[in-house]
Amino acid sequence: PSLEYELLRRRIESNVGEIWNYFSSELGKLRKRATPTQAELTQDINQVLQLGAEHKRSLLNDIDRLRQVDGYEAWRRQEARDLSDLMQRRLHYLQNPKDCANARKLVCKLNKGCGYGCQLHHVVYCFIVAYATERTMILKSRGWRYHKGGWEEVFLPVSETCLDADAAHASNWPGRHDMPVLVLPIIDSLMPRPPFLPLAIPEDLAPRLRRLHGDPIVWWIGQFLKYLLRPQKGTLEFLETGRAKLGFKKPIVGVHVRRTDKVGTEAAFHRIEEYMTHVEDYFLTLEINGTIVPRRIFLASDDARVIEEARNKYPQYEIIGDPEVARMAAVSTRYTDTALNGIILDIHLLSLSDYLVCTFSSQVCRMAYEIMQTLYPNAAHRFKSLDDIYYYGGQNSHNRQVVIGHAARNQFEIHMKPGDLVGVAGNHWDGYSKGQNTRTKQAGLFPSFKVVDKVETVKLPLYEQAQQ
Ligand code: GDP
């Protein structure tokens, strides 16, 4: 298929979501304005919302079927396999230099003072820097807060041949190209900041990725995780028993409810009903042509009560989840072997789900979403976040390009001309996004459908020796 065709098909899909966000939100506002004596108006609005929702589901279902029958599915699957194989070969090549003693190295410490998702994202960032600077990544993980014995007892070592760096010759970032060993700080204190940090993807893969994938940066991150998370035998066995014990099977929606220490500090509280509205909507979209789909969710949380609450409130749902795992995720028991098994299993099962409903403010759900990309040619649309759009902690600015001009209609909106770049801060999921026009510096709201994502690319090594 042509690039234009794929971009258009995906743009229509996401804008069906946007037009529905817009109308349902505006109609909701109108309904609130109805006085108690206007019961009939309220009823009318409800009817419009009801049929409108059905209409939207029908459209989304049709667009998905269009993808299945347009004759390019076999190509998409093959292209996804080829690209992933290529990336995995490159990472393997980078991590297994023929002459380890003389290979240039980048040292990365796993034990950043934060949660599992945050630590893994830290390692992915190191790995990207390693890839961009052609250095073998050395992962220091002894005394890991989740598992004292270190990374290699849980996942395969990041190298088969080259696991140590000569500490005596270590220099700090940025150092020089010819220095044998560099030590990388956390992304927040990286100075200077290179252009290859997320959200940039490598220039050599960009044309293929833009055609294949709805959000190439998520694919790119997912490939590093795919390499990193190759399980040790014991971990693999644990994942398989865990999955079987819970009775995890498809179709299934993965729901992640992040509570405890996150609420009120880094994220807002969301009631289970908010998540379930989107879950139900997903199933109704699958069912639009009359097929009946069993209601099943996999529910992961750091608050065990959520699982019980959901089971009580949604008896028509099969709710797969382990309250014991959720209990161990509490801050006081979080950094233990049992809790580590729990979070690895939860992220694994979330990533295996058909669709994710969660808050992207949590690194747990973003990580599941990233891994999910390794399981489909394009899983960019398989999520509903109740808060943030996708981002990578410490990323460079995220821009969208204006494709339809906009004249601000009130003090909250911004002017936009086609071609303008808008630094996007977030999507309000009501038809509008928030951002700053980089040309005028004006900040505020703009209709989400009037922009397209700007995919940032950067020249990176080609790893030609890794082709075979
Ligand atoms: P964030 O704080 O939500 O952005 O994600 P982090 O991964 O950085 O830190 C949260 C930590 O809390 C996780 O790594 C887990 O240790 C724990 N946690 C949060 N949510 C869950 C969950 O759904 N299941 C399990 N097992 N642990 C969780």
PDB file of N, CA, C and O and ligand atoms in Angstrom, residues 114-118 146 256 258 262 266 300-302 325 329 334 339 342-343 346 361-364 366, ligand 1:
ATOM      1  N   CYS A 114      13.122   4.252  41.754  1.00  0.00           N
ATOM      2  CA  CYS A 114      11.708   4.349  41.377  1.00  0.00           C
ATOM      3  C   CYS A 114      11.169   2.956  41.085  1.00  0.00           C
ATOM      4  O   CYS A 114      11.844   1.966  41.333  1.00  0.00           O
ATOM      5  N   GLY A 115       9.962   2.869  40.573  1.00  0.00           N
ATOM      6  CA  GLY A 115       9.303   1.579  40.351  1.00  0.00           C
ATOM      7  C   GLY A 115       9.863   0.811  39.161  1.00  0.00           C
ATOM      8  O   GLY A 115      10.733   1.297  38.433  1.00  0.00           O
ATOM      9  N   TYR A 116       9.323  -0.391  38.970  1.00  0.00           N
ATOM     10  CA  TYR A 116       9.796  -1.301  37.922  1.00  0.00           C
ATOM     11  C   TYR A 116       9.651  -0.694  36.531  1.00  0.00           C
ATOM     12  O   TYR A 116      10.589  -0.746  35.719  1.00  0.00           O
ATOM     13  N   GLY A 117       8.507  -0.104  36.256  1.00  0.00           N
ATOM     14  CA  GLY A 117       8.272   0.480  34.932  1.00  0.00           C
ATOM     15  C   GLY A 117       9.254   1.610  34.679  1.00  0.00           C
ATOM     16  O   GLY A 117       9.834   1.743  33.595  1.00  0.00           O
ATOM     17  N   CYS A 118       9.438   2.424  35.702  1.00  0.00           N
ATOM     18  CA  CYS A 118      10.355   3.559  35.617  1.00  0.00           C
ATOM     19  C   CYS A 118      11.792   3.070  35.424  1.00  0.00           C
ATOM     20  O   CYS A 118      12.546   3.603  34.602  1.00  0.00           O
ATOM     21  N   TYR A 146      14.334  -4.696  43.512  1.00  0.00           N
ATOM     22  CA  TYR A 146      13.301  -5.720  43.314  1.00  0.00           C
ATOM     23  C   TYR A 146      13.852  -7.139  43.450  1.00  0.00           C
ATOM     24  O   TYR A 146      13.101  -8.084  43.625  1.00  0.00           O
ATOM     25  N   HIS A 256      -5.758  -1.480  33.734  1.00  0.00           N
ATOM     26  CA  HIS A 256      -4.796  -1.191  34.803  1.00  0.00           C
ATOM     27  C   HIS A 256      -5.281  -0.002  35.607  1.00  0.00           C
ATOM     28  O   HIS A 256      -5.502   1.077  35.056  1.00  0.00           O
ATOM     29  N   ARG A 258      -4.199   2.295  38.546  1.00  0.00           N
ATOM     30  CA  ARG A 258      -3.072   2.706  39.393  1.00  0.00           C
ATOM     31  C   ARG A 258      -3.601   3.601  40.502  1.00  0.00           C
ATOM     32  O   ARG A 258      -4.201   4.650  40.223  1.00  0.00           O
ATOM     33  N   LYS A 262       0.327   6.874  43.842  1.00  0.00           N
ATOM     34  CA  LYS A 262       0.289   7.710  42.630  1.00  0.00           C
ATOM     35  C   LYS A 262      -0.813   8.773  42.715  1.00  0.00           C
ATOM     36  O   LYS A 262      -0.679   9.869  42.172  1.00  0.00           O
ATOM     37  N   GLU A 266       0.920  12.223  41.358  1.00  0.00           N
ATOM     38  CA  GLU A 266       1.248  12.291  39.928  1.00  0.00           C
ATOM     39  C   GLU A 266       0.030  12.050  39.052  1.00  0.00           C
ATOM     40  O   GLU A 266       0.115  12.175  37.835  1.00  0.00           O
ATOM     41  N   ALA A 300      -5.471  -5.458  36.564  1.00  0.00           N
ATOM     42  CA  ALA A 300      -4.255  -5.337  37.376  1.00  0.00           C
ATOM     43  C   ALA A 300      -4.303  -4.027  38.141  1.00  0.00           C
ATOM     44  O   ALA A 300      -4.753  -3.009  37.607  1.00  0.00           O
ATOM     45  N   SER A 301      -3.874  -4.073  39.379  1.00  0.00           N
ATOM     46  CA  SER A 301      -3.883  -2.860  40.190  1.00  0.00           C
ATOM     47  C   SER A 301      -2.898  -2.991  41.348  1.00  0.00           C
ATOM     48  O   SER A 301      -2.465  -4.095  41.688  1.00  0.00           O
ATOM     49  N   ASP A 302      -2.560  -1.862  41.950  1.00  0.00           N
ATOM     50  CA  ASP A 302      -1.780  -1.889  43.182  1.00  0.00           C
ATOM     51  C   ASP A 302      -2.717  -1.718  44.377  1.00  0.00           C
ATOM     52  O   ASP A 302      -2.276  -1.493  45.492  1.00  0.00           O
ATOM     53  N   VAL A 325      -1.706 -10.490  44.349  1.00  0.00           N
ATOM     54  CA  VAL A 325      -0.676  -9.764  43.597  1.00  0.00           C
ATOM     55  C   VAL A 325      -0.830  -8.262  43.823  1.00  0.00           C
ATOM     56  O   VAL A 325       0.146  -7.543  44.038  1.00  0.00           O
ATOM     57  N   ALA A 329       1.655  -5.272  45.748  1.00  0.00           N
ATOM     58  CA  ALA A 329       2.109  -4.096  44.998  1.00  0.00           C
ATOM     59  C   ALA A 329       2.076  -2.827  45.846  1.00  0.00           C
ATOM     60  O   ALA A 329       2.549  -1.776  45.420  1.00  0.00           O
ATOM     61  N   ARG A 334       6.427  -3.577  48.036  1.00  0.00           N
ATOM     62  CA  ARG A 334       6.620  -3.485  46.589  1.00  0.00           C
ATOM     63  C   ARG A 334       7.980  -4.000  46.119  1.00  0.00           C
ATOM     64  O   ARG A 334       8.080  -4.608  45.063  1.00  0.00           O
ATOM     65  N   ALA A 339       6.685  -9.420  44.854  1.00  0.00           N
ATOM     66  CA  ALA A 339       6.084  -8.291  44.148  1.00  0.00           C
ATOM     67  C   ALA A 339       6.667  -8.175  42.739  1.00  0.00           C
ATOM     68  O   ALA A 339       5.952  -7.822  41.786  1.00  0.00           O
ATOM     69  N   GLY A 342       4.925 -10.442  40.584  1.00  0.00           N
ATOM     70  CA  GLY A 342       3.582  -9.895  40.347  1.00  0.00           C
ATOM     71  C   GLY A 342       3.575  -8.843  39.246  1.00  0.00           C
ATOM     72  O   GLY A 342       2.754  -8.912  38.325  1.00  0.00           O
ATOM     73  N   ILE A 343       4.499  -7.921  39.305  1.00  0.00           N
ATOM     74  CA  ILE A 343       4.473  -6.837  38.308  1.00  0.00           C
ATOM     75  C   ILE A 343       4.900  -7.359  36.937  1.00  0.00           C
ATOM     76  O   ILE A 343       4.375  -6.931  35.906  1.00  0.00           O
ATOM     77  N   ASP A 346       1.794  -9.131  35.664  1.00  0.00           N
ATOM     78  CA  ASP A 346       0.739  -8.173  35.324  1.00  0.00           C
ATOM     79  C   ASP A 346       1.037  -7.447  34.012  1.00  0.00           C
ATOM     80  O   ASP A 346       0.171  -7.332  33.140  1.00  0.00           O
ATOM     81  N   SER A 361      -0.462   8.025  32.556  1.00  0.00           N
ATOM     82  CA  SER A 361       0.438   8.649  33.530  1.00  0.00           C
ATOM     83  C   SER A 361       1.258   7.568  34.237  1.00  0.00           C
ATOM     84  O   SER A 361       2.294   7.864  34.819  1.00  0.00           O
ATOM     85  N   SER A 362       0.802   6.316  34.191  1.00  0.00           N
ATOM     86  CA  SER A 362       1.541   5.228  34.832  1.00  0.00           C
ATOM     87  C   SER A 362       2.492   4.540  33.860  1.00  0.00           C
ATOM     88  O   SER A 362       2.113   4.164  32.751  1.00  0.00           O
ATOM     89  N   GLN A 363       3.724   4.353  34.315  1.00  0.00           N
ATOM     90  CA  GLN A 363       4.712   3.682  33.466  1.00  0.00           C
ATOM     91  C   GLN A 363       4.381   2.204  33.289  1.00  0.00           C
ATOM     92  O   GLN A 363       4.839   1.569  32.351  1.00  0.00           O
ATOM     93  N   VAL A 364       3.585   1.677  34.212  1.00  0.00           N
ATOM     94  CA  VAL A 364       3.185   0.274  34.096  1.00  0.00           C
ATOM     95  C   VAL A 364       2.374   0.087  32.817  1.00  0.00           C
ATOM     96  O   VAL A 364       2.657  -0.794  31.998  1.00  0.00           O
ATOM     97  N   ARG A 366       2.020   2.207  30.248  1.00  0.00           N
ATOM     98  CA  ARG A 366       2.754   2.585  29.031  1.00  0.00           C
ATOM     99  C   ARG A 366       3.683   1.456  28.600  1.00  0.00           C
ATOM    100  O   ARG A 366       3.843   1.167  27.426  1.00  0.00           O
TER     101      ARG A 366
HETATM  102  P1  GDP B   1       4.163   4.374  37.915  1.00  0.00           P
HETATM  103  O1  GDP B   1       4.594   4.873  39.262  1.00  0.00           O
HETATM  104  O2  GDP B   1       2.745   3.895  37.929  1.00  0.00           O
HETATM  105  O3  GDP B   1       4.430   5.341  36.813  1.00  0.00           O
HETATM  106  O4  GDP B   1       4.992   3.044  37.551  1.00  0.00           O
HETATM  107  P2  GDP B   1       6.340   2.431  38.149  1.00  0.00           P
HETATM  108  O5  GDP B   1       6.459   1.076  37.534  1.00  0.00           O
HETATM  109  O6  GDP B   1       7.465   3.353  37.968  1.00  0.00           O
HETATM  110  O7  GDP B   1       6.097   2.266  39.692  1.00  0.00           O
HETATM  111  C1  GDP B   1       4.953   1.667  40.198  1.00  0.00           C
HETATM  112  C2  GDP B   1       5.239   0.330  40.845  1.00  0.00           C
HETATM  113  O8  GDP B   1       4.103  -0.006  41.653  1.00  0.00           O
HETATM  114  C3  GDP B   1       5.352  -0.807  39.869  1.00  0.00           C
HETATM  115  O9  GDP B   1       6.593  -0.947  39.309  1.00  0.00           O
HETATM  116  C4  GDP B   1       4.929  -1.981  40.744  1.00  0.00           C
HETATM  117  O10 GDP B   1       5.973  -2.332  41.608  1.00  0.00           O
HETATM  118  C5  GDP B   1       3.785  -1.371  41.529  1.00  0.00           C
HETATM  119  N1  GDP B   1       2.516  -1.482  40.755  1.00  0.00           N
HETATM  120  C6  GDP B   1       1.772  -0.480  40.253  1.00  0.00           C
HETATM  121  N2  GDP B   1       0.695  -0.955  39.600  1.00  0.00           N
HETATM  122  C7  GDP B   1       0.756  -2.302  39.689  1.00  0.00           C
HETATM  123  C8  GDP B   1      -0.069  -3.361  39.212  1.00  0.00           C
HETATM  124  O11 GDP B   1      -1.080  -3.184  38.543  1.00  0.00           O
HETATM  125  N3  GDP B   1       0.337  -4.629  39.499  1.00  0.00           N
HETATM  126  C9  GDP B   1       1.456  -4.890  40.225  1.00  0.00           C
HETATM  127  N4  GDP B   1       1.776  -6.166  40.444  1.00  0.00           N
HETATM  128  N5  GDP B   1       2.257  -3.912  40.698  1.00  0.00           N
HETATM  129  C10 GDP B   1       1.913  -2.633  40.436  1.00  0.00           C
END
